[in-house]
Coordinates of C-alpha atoms in Angstrom, one line a residue:
X3 CA 28.0 -67.1 39.3
X4 CA 25.7 -64.3 40.6
X5 CA 27.7 -62.2 42.9
X6 CA 30.6 -61.7 39.6
X7 CA 28.1 -60.3 37.4
X8 CA 26.7 -58.1 40.1
X9 CA 29.8 -56.7 40.5
X10 CA 30.8 -56.2 36.7
X11 CA 27.2 -54.5 36.7
X12 CA 28.5 -51.9 39.4
X13 CA 32.0 -51.3 37.8
X14 CA 30.6 -50.8 34.6
X15 CA 28.0 -48.3 35.9
X16 CA 30.6 -46.7 38.2
X17 CA 33.0 -46.6 35.1
X18 CA 30.6 -45.0 32.7
X19 CA 29.7 -42.2 35.6
X20 CA 32.9 -41.6 36.1
X21 CA 33.8 -41.4 32.4
X22 CA 30.7 -39.7 30.9
X23 CA 31.1 -36.9 28.8
X24 CA 27.6 -35.8 29.4
X25 CA 25.8 -33.8 31.9
X26 CA 24.4 -36.5 34.2
X27 CA 21.1 -34.5 34.7
X28 CA 20.8 -34.2 31.0
X29 CA 20.9 -38.5 30.5
X30 CA 18.2 -38.5 33.3
X31 CA 15.8 -36.4 31.2
X32 CA 16.5 -38.0 27.7
X33 CA 15.8 -40.9 29.7
X34 CA 12.6 -40.0 31.1
X35 CA 11.8 -38.5 27.3
X36 CA 12.3 -41.6 25.7
X37 CA 10.3 -43.9 28.9
X38 CA 7.5 -41.4 27.9
X39 CA 7.1 -42.5 24.5
X40 CA 4.8 -45.8 23.9
X41 CA 7.5 -48.2 22.9
X42 CA 5.1 -49.6 20.2
X43 CA 5.4 -46.1 18.5
X44 CA 9.0 -46.9 18.5
X45 CA 9.8 -48.2 14.8
X46 CA 13.5 -49.9 14.0
X47 CA 15.6 -47.2 12.2
X48 CA 14.0 -44.7 14.0
X49 CA 15.9 -42.1 16.2
X50 CA 14.5 -43.0 19.4
X51 CA 15.2 -46.7 18.8
X52 CA 19.5 -45.8 18.5
X53 CA 18.9 -44.1 22.0
X54 CA 21.2 -46.2 24.0
X55 CA 22.2 -45.3 27.7
X56 CA 24.6 -47.9 28.0
X57 CA 27.0 -45.1 26.4
X58 CA 27.2 -41.9 27.0
X59 CA 24.4 -39.6 24.6
X60 CA 27.2 -37.0 23.4
X61 CA 30.1 -39.3 23.7
X62 CA 31.0 -39.4 20.0
X63 CA 34.8 -39.5 18.6
X64 CA 33.9 -37.5 15.3
X65 CA 31.3 -35.1 15.8
X66 CA 29.2 -33.5 18.3
X67 CA 25.9 -34.9 17.4
X68 CA 24.4 -37.7 19.0
X69 CA 24.0 -40.6 16.6
X70 CA 20.4 -39.2 15.7
X71 CA 18.1 -36.7 17.1
X72 CA 20.4 -34.6 19.6
X73 CA 23.2 -31.9 19.4
X74 CA 25.5 -31.5 22.4
X75 CA 28.1 -28.5 23.0
X76 CA 30.7 -28.3 25.5
X77 CA 29.5 -25.4 28.0
X78 CA 31.4 -26.2 31.2
X79 CA 34.8 -27.6 32.0
X80 CA 34.9 -31.3 31.9
X81 CA 31.0 -31.9 30.6
X82 CA 28.9 -31.1 27.8
X83 CA 25.0 -30.7 27.9
X84 CA 22.5 -30.8 25.3
X85 CA 21.3 -28.0 23.1
X86 CA 19.5 -29.6 20.6
X87 CA 16.5 -32.4 20.9
X88 CA 15.0 -32.7 17.3
X89 CA 13.5 -36.3 17.0
X90 CA 12.1 -37.8 13.3
X91 CA 8.6 -37.5 12.5
X92 CA 8.1 -41.2 12.5
X93 CA 4.7 -41.2 14.8
X94 CA 5.8 -41.4 18.0
X95 CA 3.1 -41.3 20.8
X96 CA 3.0 -40.9 24.5
X97 CA 3.2 -37.5 27.1
X98 CA 5.6 -35.3 28.2
X99 CA 4.8 -34.9 31.7
X100 CA 7.0 -37.1 33.1
X101 CA 10.4 -35.6 31.7
X102 CA 12.1 -33.3 34.4
X103 CA 12.4 -30.6 31.8
X104 CA 14.2 -28.2 34.5
X105 CA 17.4 -30.3 33.8
X106 CA 17.6 -29.4 30.1
X107 CA 18.7 -25.8 31.4
X108 CA 21.2 -25.4 28.1
X109 CA 18.6 -27.0 25.5
X110 CA 17.9 -23.8 23.0
X111 CA 16.0 -25.9 20.2
X112 CA 13.2 -28.6 21.1
X113 CA 11.0 -30.3 18.1
X114 CA 9.2 -32.7 17.7
X115 CA 6.9 -32.1 15.6
X116 CA 4.3 -34.0 13.3
X117 CA 4.1 -37.2 15.6
X118 CA 1.5 -38.2 17.9
X119 CA 2.5 -36.8 21.3
X120 CA -1.1 -36.4 23.2
X121 CA -1.5 -34.4 26.5
X122 CA -1.0 -30.8 27.9
X123 CA 1.2 -28.9 26.8
X124 CA 4.0 -29.1 30.1
X125 CA 3.8 -25.8 32.3
X126 CA 7.9 -27.0 33.2
X127 CA 8.7 -25.7 29.5
X128 CA 9.4 -22.4 31.6
X129 CA 12.4 -23.8 32.7
X130 CA 13.7 -24.1 29.3
X131 CA 15.2 -20.4 29.9
X132 CA 17.7 -20.4 27.1
X133 CA 15.1 -22.4 24.4
X134 CA 15.0 -20.2 21.0
X135 CA 13.2 -22.9 18.9
X136 CA 9.8 -24.7 20.5
X137 CA 8.3 -27.0 18.0
X138 CA 5.5 -28.9 18.6
X139 CA 3.4 -28.8 15.5
X140 CA 1.2 -32.0 13.7
X141 CA 0.8 -33.6 17.2
X142 CA -2.4 -33.9 19.6
X143 CA -1.7 -31.8 22.4
X144 CA -4.6 -30.3 23.9
X145 CA -5.9 -27.9 26.9
X146 CA -5.0 -24.7 26.9
X147 CA -1.9 -22.6 25.7
X148 CA 0.5 -22.3 28.9
X149 CA 1.1 -18.7 29.8
X150 CA 4.2 -19.6 31.1
X151 CA 5.5 -19.9 27.7
X152 CA 6.0 -16.3 27.9
X153 CA 8.6 -15.9 30.0
X154 CA 10.7 -18.0 27.5
X155 CA 12.6 -14.5 26.7
X156 CA 14.9 -15.9 24.3
X157 CA 12.5 -17.5 22.4
X158 CA 12.8 -16.6 18.6
X159 CA 10.5 -19.4 16.9
X160 CA 7.1 -21.0 18.1
X161 CA 5.4 -23.6 16.4
X162 CA 2.0 -25.0 18.0
X163 CA 0.3 -25.7 14.8
X164 CA -1.9 -28.7 13.7
X165 CA -3.0 -29.8 17.5
X166 CA -6.0 -29.5 19.4
X167 CA -5.5 -27.0 21.6
X168 CA -7.8 -24.3 22.9
X169 CA -8.6 -21.5 25.1
X170 CA -7.1 -18.0 24.3
X171 CA -3.6 -16.7 23.2
X172 CA -1.9 -15.8 26.3
X173 CA -1.4 -12.5 26.5
X174 CA 2.0 -13.2 28.3
X175 CA 3.2 -13.8 24.7
X176 CA 3.6 -9.9 24.8
X177 CA 7.0 -10.8 26.9
X178 CA 8.5 -12.5 24.0
X179 CA 10.3 -9.7 22.5
X180 CA 13.2 -11.5 20.7
X181 CA 9.7 -13.6 18.7
X182 CA 10.4 -13.7 15.0
X183 CA 7.7 -16.8 14.1
X184 CA 4.5 -17.7 15.7
X185 CA 2.4 -20.3 14.0
X186 CA -0.8 -21.3 15.9
X187 CA -2.8 -22.1 12.6
X188 CA -5.3 -25.6 12.9
X189 CA -6.2 -25.6 16.3
X190 CA -9.2 -24.6 18.5
X191 CA -8.2 -21.5 19.7
X192 CA -11.0 -19.1 20.8
X193 CA -10.9 -15.4 22.3
X194 CA -9.5 -12.1 21.1
X195 CA -6.0 -12.0 19.3
X196 CA -3.9 -10.5 22.0
X197 CA -2.0 -6.8 21.8
X198 CA 1.3 -8.2 20.3
X199 CA 2.4 -4.7 19.1
X200 CA 5.5 -4.3 21.4
X201 CA 7.4 -7.5 19.5
X202 CA 9.9 -5.3 17.9
X203 CA 11.1 -8.4 16.0
X204 CA 8.1 -10.7 14.7
X205 CA 7.6 -11.0 11.1
X206 CA 5.3 -14.0 10.7
X207 CA 2.2 -14.6 12.7
X208 CA -0.5 -17.7 11.0
X209 CA -3.3 -17.9 13.2
X210 CA -5.6 -19.3 10.3
X211 CA -8.1 -22.1 11.4
X212 CA -9.6 -21.0 14.9
X213 CA -12.3 -19.7 16.4
X214 CA -10.9 -16.4 17.3
X215 CA -13.2 -13.7 17.4
X216 CA -13.0 -9.5 17.7
X217 CA -11.0 -7.4 14.9
X218 CA -7.5 -7.1 13.6
X219 CA -5.7 -5.6 16.6
X220 CA -5.4 -2.0 16.0
X221 CA -1.5 -2.0 16.9
X222 CA 0.4 -5.0 15.3
X223 CA 4.3 -5.1 15.4
X224 CA 5.8 -2.9 13.0
X225 CA 8.4 -5.6 11.7
X226 CA 5.5 -7.9 10.4
X227 CA 5.7 -9.1 6.7
X228 CA 3.3 -11.6 6.7
X229 CA -0.1 -12.0 8.7
X230 CA -2.5 -14.8 8.6
X231 CA -5.6 -15.0 10.4
X232 CA -8.1 -16.6 7.8
X233 CA -11.1 -18.7 8.6
X234 CA -11.7 -17.5 12.1
X235 CA -14.7 -15.6 13.5
X236 CA -13.2 -11.9 12.8
X237 CA -15.1 -8.8 12.2
X238 CA -14.9 -5.1 12.7
X239 CA -13.1 -2.8 10.7
X240 CA -9.5 -3.3 9.2
X241 CA -7.1 -0.8 11.2
X242 CA -6.7 2.3 8.6
X243 CA -3.1 3.0 9.9
X244 CA -2.2 -0.4 9.1
X245 CA 0.2 1.3 6.6
X246 CA 2.6 1.9 9.2
X247 CA 3.4 -2.2 9.3
X248 CA 5.6 -0.9 6.4
X249 CA 7.2 -4.2 5.9
X250 CA 4.1 -6.0 5.5
X251 CA 3.8 -8.2 1.9
X252 CA 1.1 -10.8 2.6
X253 CA -2.1 -10.4 4.4
X254 CA -4.9 -13.2 4.5
X255 CA -8.2 -12.5 6.4
X256 CA -10.4 -14.5 4.2
X257 CA -13.2 -16.6 5.4
X258 CA -14.2 -14.5 8.4
X259 CA -17.1 -11.8 8.9
X260 CA -15.7 -8.7 8.2
X261 CA -18.4 -6.1 6.4
X262 CA -18.7 -2.7 5.6
X263 CA -15.7 -1.1 3.4
X264 CA -12.4 -2.4 2.4
X265 CA -10.2 0.8 3.1
X266 CA -7.8 2.2 0.4
X267 CA -4.9 2.1 2.7
X268 CA -4.6 -1.3 1.7
X269 CA -4.2 -0.7 -2.0
X270 CA -1.8 2.1 -1.4
X271 CA 0.3 0.2 1.3
X272 CA 3.9 0.8 0.7
X273 CA 4.9 -2.9 0.5
X274 CA 2.0 -5.0 0.5
X275 CA 2.1 -7.8 -2.4
X276 CA -0.5 -10.5 -1.8
X277 CA -4.1 -9.4 -0.2
X278 CA -6.7 -11.7 0.4
X279 CA -10.3 -10.8 1.7
X280 CA -12.4 -13.4 0.0
X281 CA -15.2 -15.1 1.9
X282 CA -16.2 -12.0 3.9
X283 CA -19.0 -9.5 3.9
X284 CA -17.5 -6.3 2.1
X285 CA -20.2 -4.3 0.5
X286 CA -18.1 -1.2 -0.7
X287 CA -14.2 -0.4 -1.7
X288 CA -12.8 3.2 -0.7
X289 CA -11.2 4.1 -4.1
X290 CA -7.7 5.6 -3.6
X291 CA -6.0 8.5 -5.3
X292 CA -4.9 7.3 -8.7
X293 CA -1.4 8.6 -8.5
X294 CA -1.1 6.9 -4.9
X295 CA -2.4 3.7 -6.7
X296 CA 0.4 3.7 -9.5
X297 CA 2.7 2.9 -6.7
X298 CA 0.9 -0.1 -5.8
X299 CA 3.2 -3.1 -4.8
X300 CA 0.2 -5.6 -4.9
X301 CA 0.7 -8.5 -7.3
X302 CA -2.3 -10.7 -6.2
X303 CA -5.5 -9.5 -5.0
X304 CA -8.3 -11.6 -3.9
X305 CA -11.8 -10.1 -3.0
X306 CA -14.3 -12.8 -4.4
X307 CA -17.0 -14.0 -2.5
X308 CA -18.1 -10.9 -0.8
X309 CA -21.0 -8.4 -1.2
X310 CA -19.4 -5.6 -3.5
X311 CA -21.8 -3.6 -5.3
X312 CA -21.3 -0.8 -7.7
X313 CA -19.3 -1.0 -11.2
X314 CA -15.5 -2.7 -11.5
X315 CA -13.2 -0.6 -10.2
X316 CA -11.0 1.3 -13.1
X317 CA -8.1 1.8 -10.2
X318 CA -7.4 -1.9 -10.2
X319 CA -6.2 -1.9 -13.7
X320 CA -3.6 0.8 -12.7
X321 CA -1.9 -1.0 -10.4
X322 CA 1.7 -1.7 -12.4
X323 CA 2.4 -5.0 -10.8
X324 CA -0.8 -6.5 -10.5
X325 CA -1.0 -9.9 -12.3
X326 CA -3.8 -11.9 -10.4
X327 CA -7.0 -10.4 -9.7
X328 CA -10.3 -12.0 -8.6
X329 CA -14.1 -10.5 -8.1
X330 CA -15.8 -13.5 -8.4
X331 CA -19.3 -13.5 -6.6
X332 CA -20.0 -10.2 -6.0
X333 CA -22.4 -8.1 -7.0
X334 CA -20.9 -5.6 -9.3
X335 CA -22.9 -4.3 -12.3
X336 CA -22.1 -2.5 -15.2
X337 CA -19.7 -3.1 -18.4
X338 CA -16.0 -4.7 -18.0
X339 CA -14.0 -1.6 -18.1
X340 CA -11.5 -1.7 -21.2
X341 CA -8.6 -1.3 -19.1
X342 CA -9.2 -4.6 -17.8
X343 CA -9.2 -6.0 -21.1
X344 CA -5.9 -4.4 -22.4
X345 CA -4.4 -5.2 -19.2
X346 CA -5.1 -8.9 -19.7
X347 CA -4.3 -8.5 -23.6
X348 CA -1.2 -6.5 -23.8
X349 CA 1.9 -8.1 -22.9
X350 CA 3.7 -6.3 -19.7
X351 CA 7.1 -4.1 -19.9
X352 CA 9.6 -2.9 -17.5
X353 CA 7.1 -0.7 -15.6
X354 CA 3.8 -2.6 -15.5
X355 CA 2.4 -6.4 -15.6
X356 CA -0.3 -7.6 -18.1
X357 CA -3.2 -9.6 -16.0
X358 CA -2.1 -13.5 -15.7
X359 CA -5.3 -14.1 -14.1
X360 CA -8.8 -12.1 -14.3
X361 CA -11.8 -13.8 -12.6
X362 CA -14.8 -11.9 -12.9
X363 CA -17.4 -14.8 -13.0
X364 CA -20.6 -14.7 -10.7
X365 CA -21.5 -11.2 -11.0
X366 CA -24.0 -9.0 -12.9
X367 CA -21.9 -7.7 -15.5
X368 CA -23.3 -6.8 -18.7
X369 CA -22.7 -5.5 -22.4
X370 CA -20.1 -7.0 -24.6
X371 CA -17.1 -8.8 -23.6
X372 CA -14.6 -6.4 -24.7
X373 CA -12.5 -7.4 -27.8
X374 CA -8.8 -7.9 -26.4
X375 CA -10.6 -10.3 -24.2
X376 CA -12.1 -12.3 -27.1
X377 CA -8.8 -12.2 -29.1
X378 CA -6.6 -13.9 -26.3
X379 CA -4.3 -16.3 -27.3
X380 CA -3.5 -20.0 -26.2
X381 CA -1.0 -19.2 -23.0
X382 CA -2.0 -15.7 -22.1
X383 CA -4.1 -14.8 -19.5
X384 CA -6.6 -17.1 -17.7
X385 CA -10.0 -15.0 -17.8
X386 CA -13.6 -16.3 -16.2
X387 CA -16.3 -14.2 -16.7
X388 CA -18.7 -16.9 -16.4
X389 CA -22.4 -16.3 -15.0
X390 CA -22.9 -12.4 -15.7
X391 CA -25.2 -11.4 -18.2
X392 CA -22.6 -10.3 -20.8
X393 CA -23.9 -11.2 -24.8
X394 CA -21.6 -11.5 -27.6
X395 CA -20.5 -14.6 -26.6
X396 CA -18.0 -16.3 -29.1
X397 CA -18.3 -19.0 -31.4
X398 CA -18.6 -22.8 -30.9
X399 CA -14.8 -22.4 -31.9
X400 CA -14.5 -21.0 -28.5
X401 CA -16.2 -23.6 -26.4
X402 CA -13.6 -24.8 -24.3
X403 CA -10.9 -23.5 -22.2
X404 CA -7.4 -25.0 -22.8
X405 CA -3.9 -23.1 -23.2
X406 CA -2.7 -25.9 -25.5
X407 CA -5.9 -26.0 -27.7
X408 CA -8.1 -22.9 -28.5
X409 CA -8.8 -19.9 -26.3
X410 CA -7.4 -19.2 -22.8
X411 CA -10.6 -17.6 -22.1
X412 CA -12.9 -19.7 -19.9
X413 CA -16.1 -19.5 -22.2
X414 CA -18.2 -21.9 -21.3
X415 CA -20.6 -20.0 -19.4
X416 CA -20.3 -16.4 -20.4
X417 CA -23.9 -15.7 -19.7
X418 CA -26.8 -15.8 -22.1
X419 CA -26.5 -15.0 -25.6
X420 CA -28.2 -11.8 -26.3
X421 CA -29.7 -11.3 -30.1

């Protein structure tokens, strides 16, 4: 009985090898990938539980896709190669270091996001020279980002966010000339942000929630649409020529250590729509020319929790598209400009928008509350003037906030009532 069984096993193995459509090197790498995963984390019904190497991974009559998690494409005569690995986020744990990544020469997508893989990011990823998308988000990778990732010249999307990576962002990333999206947020990255100005296709950068120091790079990719660097240790000045990044729509530098003056270039930027500079130490604003401000595209502006002094800047009421303005918790003095009240109370039109949110609480504002603000109707602008030194507070009828009930204005603590 023993010998026929052995013979049948050998025959089956040889038959499988002779008729396999998938390149043997790819099969070996896939097997190593599965073997590197803790079996206890492979739950029934998950992708990896369906990986059965007694059959050809790419041999499927009706589709070029593996049952789950793989894509295969015919790239050489008689054989197909694995071109995509995208596994489900079910909590797989394990390591990637034992996988012969050099076998997967035709891989253009590797995405194992939102699992529990740990250890180092393999240097062997440098062998994936056709890789266009690398997704390692939401795992527990630690150690430094391998500088060899800068050799992946076809890479377009790189997701390293929500891990435990430390060290600096490799300067070799400047070689990723086809990179479009870079996400490294929520790690322990330190050092200064590298000069990536030569990356002509990079439109999205998020390095928030790290320990990055220094300032905003003086040279940014001119293709940038969104830059988020919030919650780091950045300081210094915002580049005065940031208007050269003419496609920039979102800039978030909140929760850092910037000080000094907010440059006027940010208010007259040709495409900027959302600017968030809250939780810094800015002390003043550079006022732009009115005619330039009227061409501003800003929709949302947040300068709260700084040390801004002086009178409330009236030019902000001239920004035609601005609908959300937060100047809370600064050191502004004087009265609320009538322009603010009008922009909050009067309905917008095709050429200008009204304030949907106006937050001025926690300053040193004095004087009467402008009449248009007291007359706001339910469902109109969300206005907060709390913790100032205003008088003419509304009567008890308005002492609650609710769009569906009484006033839409937050009148709970306008400040002390002065007779």
